[in-house]
mmCIF file of C-alpha atoms in Angstrom:
data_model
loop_
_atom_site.group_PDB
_atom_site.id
_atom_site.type_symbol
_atom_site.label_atom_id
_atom_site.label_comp_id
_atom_site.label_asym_id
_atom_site.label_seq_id
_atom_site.Cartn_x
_atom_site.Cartn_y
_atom_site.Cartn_z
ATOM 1 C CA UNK J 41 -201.672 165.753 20.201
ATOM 2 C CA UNK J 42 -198.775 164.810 17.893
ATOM 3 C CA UNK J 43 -195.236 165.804 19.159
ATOM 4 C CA UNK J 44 -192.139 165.659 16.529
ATOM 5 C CA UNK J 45 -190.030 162.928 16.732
ATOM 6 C CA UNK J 46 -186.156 162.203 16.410
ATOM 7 C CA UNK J 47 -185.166 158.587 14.582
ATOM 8 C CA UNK J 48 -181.451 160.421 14.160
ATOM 9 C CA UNK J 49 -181.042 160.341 18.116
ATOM 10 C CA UNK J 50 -180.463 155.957 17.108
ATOM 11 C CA UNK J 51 -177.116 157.525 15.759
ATOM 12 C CA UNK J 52 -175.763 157.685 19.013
ATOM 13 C CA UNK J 53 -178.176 155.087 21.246
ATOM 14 C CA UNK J 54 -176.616 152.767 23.765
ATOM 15 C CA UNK J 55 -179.155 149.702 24.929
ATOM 16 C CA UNK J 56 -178.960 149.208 28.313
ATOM 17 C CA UNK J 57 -180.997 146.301 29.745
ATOM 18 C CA UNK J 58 -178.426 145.231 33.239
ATOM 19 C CA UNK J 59 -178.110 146.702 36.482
ATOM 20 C CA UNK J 60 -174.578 145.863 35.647
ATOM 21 C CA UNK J 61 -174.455 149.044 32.668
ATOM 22 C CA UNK J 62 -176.284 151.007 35.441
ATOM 23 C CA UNK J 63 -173.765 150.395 38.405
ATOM 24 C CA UNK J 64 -170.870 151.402 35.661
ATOM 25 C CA UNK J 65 -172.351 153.990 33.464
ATOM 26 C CA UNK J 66 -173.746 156.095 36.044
ATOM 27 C CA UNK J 67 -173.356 155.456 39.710
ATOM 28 C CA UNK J 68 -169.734 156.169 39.026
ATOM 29 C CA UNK J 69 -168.203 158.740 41.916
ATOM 30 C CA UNK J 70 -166.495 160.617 39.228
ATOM 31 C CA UNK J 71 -168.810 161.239 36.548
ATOM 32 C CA UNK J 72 -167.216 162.991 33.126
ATOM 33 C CA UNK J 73 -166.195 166.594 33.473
ATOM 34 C CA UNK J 74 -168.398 169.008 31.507
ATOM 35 C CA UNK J 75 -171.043 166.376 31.002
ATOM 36 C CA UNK J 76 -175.030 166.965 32.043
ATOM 37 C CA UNK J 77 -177.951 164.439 32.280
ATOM 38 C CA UNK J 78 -181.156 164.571 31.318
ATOM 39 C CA UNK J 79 -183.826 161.867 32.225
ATOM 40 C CA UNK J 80 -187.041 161.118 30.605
ATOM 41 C CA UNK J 81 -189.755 158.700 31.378
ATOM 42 C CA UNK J 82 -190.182 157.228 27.562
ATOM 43 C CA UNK J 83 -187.744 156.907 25.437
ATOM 44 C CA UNK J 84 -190.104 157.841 22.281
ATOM 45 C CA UNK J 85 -190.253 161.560 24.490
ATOM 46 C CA UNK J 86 -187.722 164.074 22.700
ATOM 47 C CA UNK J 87 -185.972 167.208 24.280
ATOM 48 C CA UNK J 88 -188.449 169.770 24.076
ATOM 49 C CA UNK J 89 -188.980 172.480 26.691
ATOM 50 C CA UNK J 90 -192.624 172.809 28.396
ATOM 51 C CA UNK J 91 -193.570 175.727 26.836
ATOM 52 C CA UNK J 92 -193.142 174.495 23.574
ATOM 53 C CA UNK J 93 -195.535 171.150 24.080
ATOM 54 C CA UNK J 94 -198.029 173.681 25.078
ATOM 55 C CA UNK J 95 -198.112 176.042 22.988
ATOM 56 C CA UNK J 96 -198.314 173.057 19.779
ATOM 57 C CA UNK J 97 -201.006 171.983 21.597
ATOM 58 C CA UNK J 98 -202.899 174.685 22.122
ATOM 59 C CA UNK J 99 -202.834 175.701 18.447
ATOM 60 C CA UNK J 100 -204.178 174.084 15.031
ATOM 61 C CA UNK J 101 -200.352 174.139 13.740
ATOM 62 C CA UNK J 102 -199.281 172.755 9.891
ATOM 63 C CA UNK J 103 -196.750 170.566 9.613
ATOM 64 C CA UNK J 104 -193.449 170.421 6.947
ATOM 65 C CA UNK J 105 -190.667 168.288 6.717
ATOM 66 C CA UNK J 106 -187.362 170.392 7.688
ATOM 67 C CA UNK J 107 -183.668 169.547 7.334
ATOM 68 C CA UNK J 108 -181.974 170.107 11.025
ATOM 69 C CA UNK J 109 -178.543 169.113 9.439
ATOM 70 C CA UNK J 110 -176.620 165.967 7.487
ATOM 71 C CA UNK J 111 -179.591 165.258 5.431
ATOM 72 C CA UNK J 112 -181.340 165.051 8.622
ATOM 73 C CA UNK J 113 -185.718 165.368 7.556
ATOM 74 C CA UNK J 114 -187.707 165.818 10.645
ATOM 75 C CA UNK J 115 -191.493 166.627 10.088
ATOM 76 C CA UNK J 116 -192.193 169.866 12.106
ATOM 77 C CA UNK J 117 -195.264 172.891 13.346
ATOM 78 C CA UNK J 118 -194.746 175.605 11.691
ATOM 79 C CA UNK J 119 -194.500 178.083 14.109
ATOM 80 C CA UNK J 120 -195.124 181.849 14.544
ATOM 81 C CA UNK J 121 -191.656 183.125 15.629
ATOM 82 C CA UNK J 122 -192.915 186.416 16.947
ATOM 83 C CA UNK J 123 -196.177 185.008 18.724
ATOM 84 C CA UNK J 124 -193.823 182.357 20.048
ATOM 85 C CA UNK J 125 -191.237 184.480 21.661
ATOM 86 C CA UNK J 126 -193.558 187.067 22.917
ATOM 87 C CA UNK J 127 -196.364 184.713 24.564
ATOM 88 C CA UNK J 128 -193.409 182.676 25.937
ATOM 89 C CA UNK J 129 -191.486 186.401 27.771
ATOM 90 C CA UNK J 130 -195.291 187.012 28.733
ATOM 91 C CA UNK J 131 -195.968 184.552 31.186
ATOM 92 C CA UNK J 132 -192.533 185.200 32.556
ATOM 93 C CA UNK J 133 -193.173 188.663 33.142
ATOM 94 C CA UNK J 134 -196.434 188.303 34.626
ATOM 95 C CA UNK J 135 -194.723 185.252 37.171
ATOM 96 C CA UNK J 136 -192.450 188.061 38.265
ATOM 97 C CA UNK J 137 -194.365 190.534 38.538
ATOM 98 C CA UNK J 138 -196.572 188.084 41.010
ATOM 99 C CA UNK J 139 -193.477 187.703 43.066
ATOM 100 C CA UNK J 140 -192.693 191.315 43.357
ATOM 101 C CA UNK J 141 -196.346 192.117 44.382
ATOM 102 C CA UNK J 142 -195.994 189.434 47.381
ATOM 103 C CA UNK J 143 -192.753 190.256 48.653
ATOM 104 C CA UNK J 144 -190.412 188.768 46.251
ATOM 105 C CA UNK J 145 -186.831 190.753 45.794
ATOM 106 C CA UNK J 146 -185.508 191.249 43.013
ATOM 107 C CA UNK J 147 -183.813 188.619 41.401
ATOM 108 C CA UNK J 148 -182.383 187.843 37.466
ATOM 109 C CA UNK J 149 -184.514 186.950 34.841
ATOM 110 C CA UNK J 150 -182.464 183.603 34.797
ATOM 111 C CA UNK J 151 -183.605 182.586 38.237
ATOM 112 C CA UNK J 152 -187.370 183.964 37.178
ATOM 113 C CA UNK J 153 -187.146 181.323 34.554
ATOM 114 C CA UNK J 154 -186.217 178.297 36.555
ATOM 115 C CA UNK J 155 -188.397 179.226 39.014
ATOM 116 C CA UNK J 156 -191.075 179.227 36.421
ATOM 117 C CA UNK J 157 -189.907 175.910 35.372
ATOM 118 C CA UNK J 158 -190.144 174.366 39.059
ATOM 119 C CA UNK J 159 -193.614 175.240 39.675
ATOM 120 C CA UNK J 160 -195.253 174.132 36.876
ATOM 121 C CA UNK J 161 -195.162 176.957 34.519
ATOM 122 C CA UNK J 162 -194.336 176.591 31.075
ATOM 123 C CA UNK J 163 -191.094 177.631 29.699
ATOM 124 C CA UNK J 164 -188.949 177.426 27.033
ATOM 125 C CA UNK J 165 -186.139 175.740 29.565
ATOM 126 C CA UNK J 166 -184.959 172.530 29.233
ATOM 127 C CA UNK J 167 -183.650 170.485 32.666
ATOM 128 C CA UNK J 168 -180.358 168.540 32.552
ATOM 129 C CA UNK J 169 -178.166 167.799 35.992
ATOM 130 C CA UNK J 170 -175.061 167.222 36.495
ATOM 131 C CA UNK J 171 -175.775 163.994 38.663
ATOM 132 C CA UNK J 172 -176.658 160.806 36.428
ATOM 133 C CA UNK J 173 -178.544 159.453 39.476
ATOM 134 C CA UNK J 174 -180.637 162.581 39.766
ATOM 135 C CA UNK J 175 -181.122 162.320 35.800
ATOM 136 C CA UNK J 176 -182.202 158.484 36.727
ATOM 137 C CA UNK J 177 -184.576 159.072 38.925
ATOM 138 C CA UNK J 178 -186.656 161.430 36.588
ATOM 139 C CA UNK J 179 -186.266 158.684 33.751
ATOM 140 C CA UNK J 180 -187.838 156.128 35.846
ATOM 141 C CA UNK J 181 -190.093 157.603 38.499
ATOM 142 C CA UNK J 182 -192.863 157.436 36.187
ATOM 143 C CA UNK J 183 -194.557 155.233 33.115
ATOM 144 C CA UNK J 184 -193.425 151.858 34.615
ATOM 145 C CA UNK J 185 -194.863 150.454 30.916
ATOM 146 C CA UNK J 186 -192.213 152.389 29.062
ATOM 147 C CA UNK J 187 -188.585 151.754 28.056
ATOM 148 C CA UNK J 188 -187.238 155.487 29.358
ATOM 149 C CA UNK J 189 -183.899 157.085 28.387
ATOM 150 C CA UNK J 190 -180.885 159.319 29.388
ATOM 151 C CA UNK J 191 -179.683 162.103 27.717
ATOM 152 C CA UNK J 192 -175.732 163.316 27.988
ATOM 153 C CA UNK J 193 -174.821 166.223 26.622
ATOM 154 C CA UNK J 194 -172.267 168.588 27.242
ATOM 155 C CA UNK J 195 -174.840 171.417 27.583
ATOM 156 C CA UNK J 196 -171.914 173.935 27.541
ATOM 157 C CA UNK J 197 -170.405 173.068 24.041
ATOM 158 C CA UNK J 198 -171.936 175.929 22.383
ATOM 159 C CA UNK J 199 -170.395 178.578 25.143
ATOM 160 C CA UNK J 200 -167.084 176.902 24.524
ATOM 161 C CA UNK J 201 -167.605 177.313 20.707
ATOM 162 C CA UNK J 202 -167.900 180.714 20.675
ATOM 163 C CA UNK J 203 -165.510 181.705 23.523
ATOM 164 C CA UNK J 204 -163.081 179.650 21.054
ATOM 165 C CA UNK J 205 -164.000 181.876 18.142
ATOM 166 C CA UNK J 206 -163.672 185.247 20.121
ATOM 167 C CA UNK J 207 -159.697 183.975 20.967
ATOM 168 C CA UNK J 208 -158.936 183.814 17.802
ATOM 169 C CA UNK J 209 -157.660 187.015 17.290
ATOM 170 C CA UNK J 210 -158.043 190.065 14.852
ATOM 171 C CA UNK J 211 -157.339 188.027 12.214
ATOM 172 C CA UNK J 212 -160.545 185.629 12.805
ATOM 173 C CA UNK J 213 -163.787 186.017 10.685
ATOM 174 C CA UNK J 214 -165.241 187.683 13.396
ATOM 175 C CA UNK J 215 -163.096 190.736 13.020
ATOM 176 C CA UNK J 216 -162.473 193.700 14.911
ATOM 177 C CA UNK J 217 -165.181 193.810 17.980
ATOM 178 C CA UNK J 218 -165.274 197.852 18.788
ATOM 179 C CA UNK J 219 -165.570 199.165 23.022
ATOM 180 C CA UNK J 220 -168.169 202.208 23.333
ATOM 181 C CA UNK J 221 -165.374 204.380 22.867
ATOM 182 C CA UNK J 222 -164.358 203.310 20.021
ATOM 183 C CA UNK J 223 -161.158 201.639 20.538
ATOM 184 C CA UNK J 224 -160.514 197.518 19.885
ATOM 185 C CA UNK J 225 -161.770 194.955 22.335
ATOM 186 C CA UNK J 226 -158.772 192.765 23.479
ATOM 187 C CA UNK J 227 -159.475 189.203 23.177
ATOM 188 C CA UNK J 228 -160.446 188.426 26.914
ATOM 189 C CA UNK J 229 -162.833 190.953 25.854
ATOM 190 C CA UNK J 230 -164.310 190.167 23.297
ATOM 191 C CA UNK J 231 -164.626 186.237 24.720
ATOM 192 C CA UNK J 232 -166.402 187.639 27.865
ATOM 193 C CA UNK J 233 -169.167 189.137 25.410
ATOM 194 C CA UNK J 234 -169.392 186.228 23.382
ATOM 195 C CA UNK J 235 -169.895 184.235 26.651
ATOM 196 C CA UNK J 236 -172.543 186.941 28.296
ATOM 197 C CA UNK J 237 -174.396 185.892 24.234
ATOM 198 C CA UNK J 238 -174.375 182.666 25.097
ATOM 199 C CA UNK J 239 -175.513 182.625 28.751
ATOM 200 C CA UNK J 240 -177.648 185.485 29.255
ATOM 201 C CA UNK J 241 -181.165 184.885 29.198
ATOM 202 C CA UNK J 242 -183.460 188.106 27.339
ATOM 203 C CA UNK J 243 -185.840 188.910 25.206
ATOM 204 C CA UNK J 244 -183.466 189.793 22.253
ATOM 205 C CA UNK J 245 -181.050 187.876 22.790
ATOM 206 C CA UNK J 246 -180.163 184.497 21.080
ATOM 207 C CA UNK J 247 -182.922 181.665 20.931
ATOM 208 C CA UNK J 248 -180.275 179.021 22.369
ATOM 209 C CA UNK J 249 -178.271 179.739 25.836
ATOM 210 C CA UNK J 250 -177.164 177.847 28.524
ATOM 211 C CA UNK J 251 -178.574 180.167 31.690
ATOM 212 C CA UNK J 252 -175.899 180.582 34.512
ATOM 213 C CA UNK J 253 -177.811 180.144 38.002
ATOM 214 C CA UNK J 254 -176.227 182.794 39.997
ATOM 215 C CA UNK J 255 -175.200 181.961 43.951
ATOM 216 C CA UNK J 256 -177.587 184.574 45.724
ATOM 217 C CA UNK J 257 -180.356 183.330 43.955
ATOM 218 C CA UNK J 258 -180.427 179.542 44.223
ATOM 219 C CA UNK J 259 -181.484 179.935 47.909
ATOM 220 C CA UNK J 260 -185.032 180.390 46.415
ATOM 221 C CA UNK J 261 -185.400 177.347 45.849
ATOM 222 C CA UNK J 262 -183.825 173.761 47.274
ATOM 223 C CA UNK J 263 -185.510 172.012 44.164
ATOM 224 C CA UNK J 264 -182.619 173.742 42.284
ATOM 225 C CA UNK J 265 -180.066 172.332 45.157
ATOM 226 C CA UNK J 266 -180.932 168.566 45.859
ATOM 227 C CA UNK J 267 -181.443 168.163 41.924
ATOM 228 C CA UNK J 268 -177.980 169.708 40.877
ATOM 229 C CA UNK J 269 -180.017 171.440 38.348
ATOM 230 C CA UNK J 270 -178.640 173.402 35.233
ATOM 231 C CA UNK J 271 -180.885 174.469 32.029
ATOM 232 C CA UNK J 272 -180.833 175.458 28.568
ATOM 233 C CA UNK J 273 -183.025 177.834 27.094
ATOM 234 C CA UNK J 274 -183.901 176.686 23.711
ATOM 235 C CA UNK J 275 -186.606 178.770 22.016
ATOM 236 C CA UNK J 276 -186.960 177.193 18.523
ATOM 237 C CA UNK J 277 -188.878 174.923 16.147
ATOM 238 C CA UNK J 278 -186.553 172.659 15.873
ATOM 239 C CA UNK J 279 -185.989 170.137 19.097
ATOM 240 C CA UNK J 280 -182.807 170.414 21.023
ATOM 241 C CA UNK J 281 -182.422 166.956 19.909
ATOM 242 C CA UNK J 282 -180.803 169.060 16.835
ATOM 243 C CA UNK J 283 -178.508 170.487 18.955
ATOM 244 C CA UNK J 284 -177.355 167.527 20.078
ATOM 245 C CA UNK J 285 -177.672 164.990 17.908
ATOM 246 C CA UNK J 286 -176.962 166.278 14.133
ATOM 247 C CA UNK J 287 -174.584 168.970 14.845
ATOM 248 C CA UNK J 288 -171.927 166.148 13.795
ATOM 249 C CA UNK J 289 -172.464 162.981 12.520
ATOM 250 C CA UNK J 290 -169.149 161.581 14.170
ATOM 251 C CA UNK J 291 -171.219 159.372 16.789
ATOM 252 C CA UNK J 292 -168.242 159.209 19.212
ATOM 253 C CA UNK J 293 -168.388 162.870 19.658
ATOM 254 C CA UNK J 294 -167.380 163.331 23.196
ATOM 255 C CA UNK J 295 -169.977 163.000 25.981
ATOM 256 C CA UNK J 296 -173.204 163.097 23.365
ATOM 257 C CA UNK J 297 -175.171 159.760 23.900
ATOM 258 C CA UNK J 298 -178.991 158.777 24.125
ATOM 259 C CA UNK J 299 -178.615 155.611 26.724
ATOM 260 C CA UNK J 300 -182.211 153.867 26.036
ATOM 261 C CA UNK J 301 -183.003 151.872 29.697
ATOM 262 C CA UNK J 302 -185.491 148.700 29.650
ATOM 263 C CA UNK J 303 -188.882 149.132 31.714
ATOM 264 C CA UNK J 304 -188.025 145.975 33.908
ATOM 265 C CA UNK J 305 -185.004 147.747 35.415
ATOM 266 C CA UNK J 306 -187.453 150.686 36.689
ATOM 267 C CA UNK J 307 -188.289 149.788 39.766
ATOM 268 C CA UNK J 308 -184.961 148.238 40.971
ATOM 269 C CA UNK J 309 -183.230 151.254 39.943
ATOM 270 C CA UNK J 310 -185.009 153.111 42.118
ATOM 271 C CA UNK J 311 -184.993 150.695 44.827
ATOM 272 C CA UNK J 312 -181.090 151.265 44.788
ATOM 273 C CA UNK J 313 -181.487 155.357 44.610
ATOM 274 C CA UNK J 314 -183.210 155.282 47.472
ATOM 275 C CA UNK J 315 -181.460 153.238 49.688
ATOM 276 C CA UNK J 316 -177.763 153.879 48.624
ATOM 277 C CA UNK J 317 -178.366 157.287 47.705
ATOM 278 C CA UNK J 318 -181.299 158.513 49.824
ATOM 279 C CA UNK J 319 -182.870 160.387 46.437
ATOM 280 C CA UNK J 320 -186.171 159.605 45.912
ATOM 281 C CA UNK J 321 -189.454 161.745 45.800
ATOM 282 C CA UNK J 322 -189.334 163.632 49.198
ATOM 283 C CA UNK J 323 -186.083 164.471 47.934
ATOM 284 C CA UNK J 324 -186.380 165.544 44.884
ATOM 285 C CA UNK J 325 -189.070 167.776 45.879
ATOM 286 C CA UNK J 326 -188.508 169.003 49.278
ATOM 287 C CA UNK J 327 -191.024 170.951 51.253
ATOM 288 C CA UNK J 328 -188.838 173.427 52.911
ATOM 289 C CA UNK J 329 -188.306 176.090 49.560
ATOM 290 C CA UNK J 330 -187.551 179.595 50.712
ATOM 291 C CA UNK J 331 -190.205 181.552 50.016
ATOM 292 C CA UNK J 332 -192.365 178.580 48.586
ATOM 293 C CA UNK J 333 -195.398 180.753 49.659
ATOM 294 C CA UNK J 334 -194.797 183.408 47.450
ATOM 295 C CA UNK J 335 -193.391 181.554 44.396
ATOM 296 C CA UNK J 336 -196.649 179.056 44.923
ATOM 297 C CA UNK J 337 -199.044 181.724 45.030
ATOM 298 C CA UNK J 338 -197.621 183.769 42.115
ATOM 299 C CA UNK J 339 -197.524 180.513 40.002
ATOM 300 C CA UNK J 340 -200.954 179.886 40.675
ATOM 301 C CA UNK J 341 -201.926 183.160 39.693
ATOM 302 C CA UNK J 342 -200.032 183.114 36.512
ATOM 303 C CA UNK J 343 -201.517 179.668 35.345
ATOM 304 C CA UNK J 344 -205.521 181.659 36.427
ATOM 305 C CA UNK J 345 -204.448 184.816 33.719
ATOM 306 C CA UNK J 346 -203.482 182.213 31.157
ATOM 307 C CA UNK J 347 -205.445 179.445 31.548
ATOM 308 C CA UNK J 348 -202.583 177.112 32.378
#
């Protein structure tokens, strides 16, 4: 099956082929503020979400160059918005409702997501940390054969946008943002509902938010903990590789870079995670999940309903 690809990401590509650039781009004890890490296995893979890989390949989909920005042509599936969207919130739904039925409490739809994610469901989350090593150790764990690549983005930047907007006062395009009763929402206001738009996770909400993982709920799962894990929800045709890569064409945009690692440093990179860092698989996927039972079982009988 065909996936899209992304020849603009070269805009902002940084060769890395030393353990030298390793040791000082990302082993660093301070890494940048506001800065998240995503690692994948090939470089040639682009940032799209589970879901989204299966549902193009489960489908006969046409094809059509589209413009993502800048002159930008990307050849793309035409995709069913509606069928999208609702076959996406339906596998969620039924996950939940799983966990309920075993035991599960009650927890946000944000957490059902990632939890989703983590056990093999597909969803329209895409998995960024905000360790480079734990980003590293994704990129190179697997397809020893292929050149693999980091991904730093300042998965944020579109919360920050809008919050920026909403301060800008009565006089800012926006307007006047009206309370229930009528009466004018002060700026803190009206910022706090621009930032619940962009973080809040539902089914008619925006296509593009950065999911907060509440407190009480990240005790479900330790996956979530020992990877330093944080997600966007990106529920589009067009890649997040958009997103990140043609919303400017200024390619020293703070904290947006593609770093593309040689195969041959693989296995010495994760030579040095382990033993310096003590991350490798046992790790990253530790056996001890609260309630791993329950989110195991209702995963399993999510992926038997859909044929997953």
């Amino acid at each position: 099956m065909n996936f899209p690809t992304f020849d603009y990401r070269a805009w902002y590509k940084t060769d890395v082929d030393s353990l030298e650039q390793i040791e000082a781009l990302f082993f660093n004890e301070n890494p940048h503020n506001d800065i998240y890490y995503r690692g994948m296995a090939n470089y040639d893979f682009i940032c799209i979400s589970t879901f989204y890989r299966y549902y193009i390949n489960s489908r006969r989909l046409d094809w059509r160059e589209v413009d993502v920005g800048f002159n930008a042509m990307v050849n793309l599936p035409e995709i069913d918005e509606n069928e999208y969207k609702n076959l996406s919130f339906s596998i969620l739904d039924d996950f939940y409702t799983n966990m309920l039925d075993l035991g599960s409490v009650e927890i946000s739809y944000e957490s059902i997501a990632y939890l989703a994610q983590h056990y093999g469901l597909p969803t329209d989350l895409i998995d960024f940390s905000y360790d480079p090593k734990i980003a590293l150790y994704f990129a190179c764990c697997e397809l020893p054969e292929s050149d693999c690549s980091i991904y730093m983005f300042d998965i944020y930047s579109h919360v920050k946008n809008m919050m920026a907007l909403a301060g800008q006062g009565p006089s800012a395009e926006i307007g006047y943002m009206l309370k229930e009763d009528g009466t004018h929402m002060t700026n803190d206001e009206r910022a706090q509902v621009f930032k619940d738009y962009c973080t809040t996770l539902s089914k008619d909400g925006a296509s593009t938010v950065t999911p907060i993982i509440k407190g009480d709920d990240i005790r479900f799962s330790e996956r979530i903990i020992n990877q330093k894990g944080a997600f966007i929800y990106h529920r589009s045709e067009v890649p997040m590789d958009q997103l990140m890569y043609t919303a400017s064409t200024d390619t020293y945009y703070s904290g947006r870079r593609i770093y593309k690692i040689t195969k041959e440093l693989k296995p010495q990179i994760l030579q040095i995670l382990d033993e310096r860092f003590g991350i490798n698989k046992a790790y990253i996927y530790p056996s001890m999940d609260l309630n791993l039972t329950i989110i195991d079982k209702a995963a399993s009988m999510t992926k038997e309903k859909f044929n997953l």
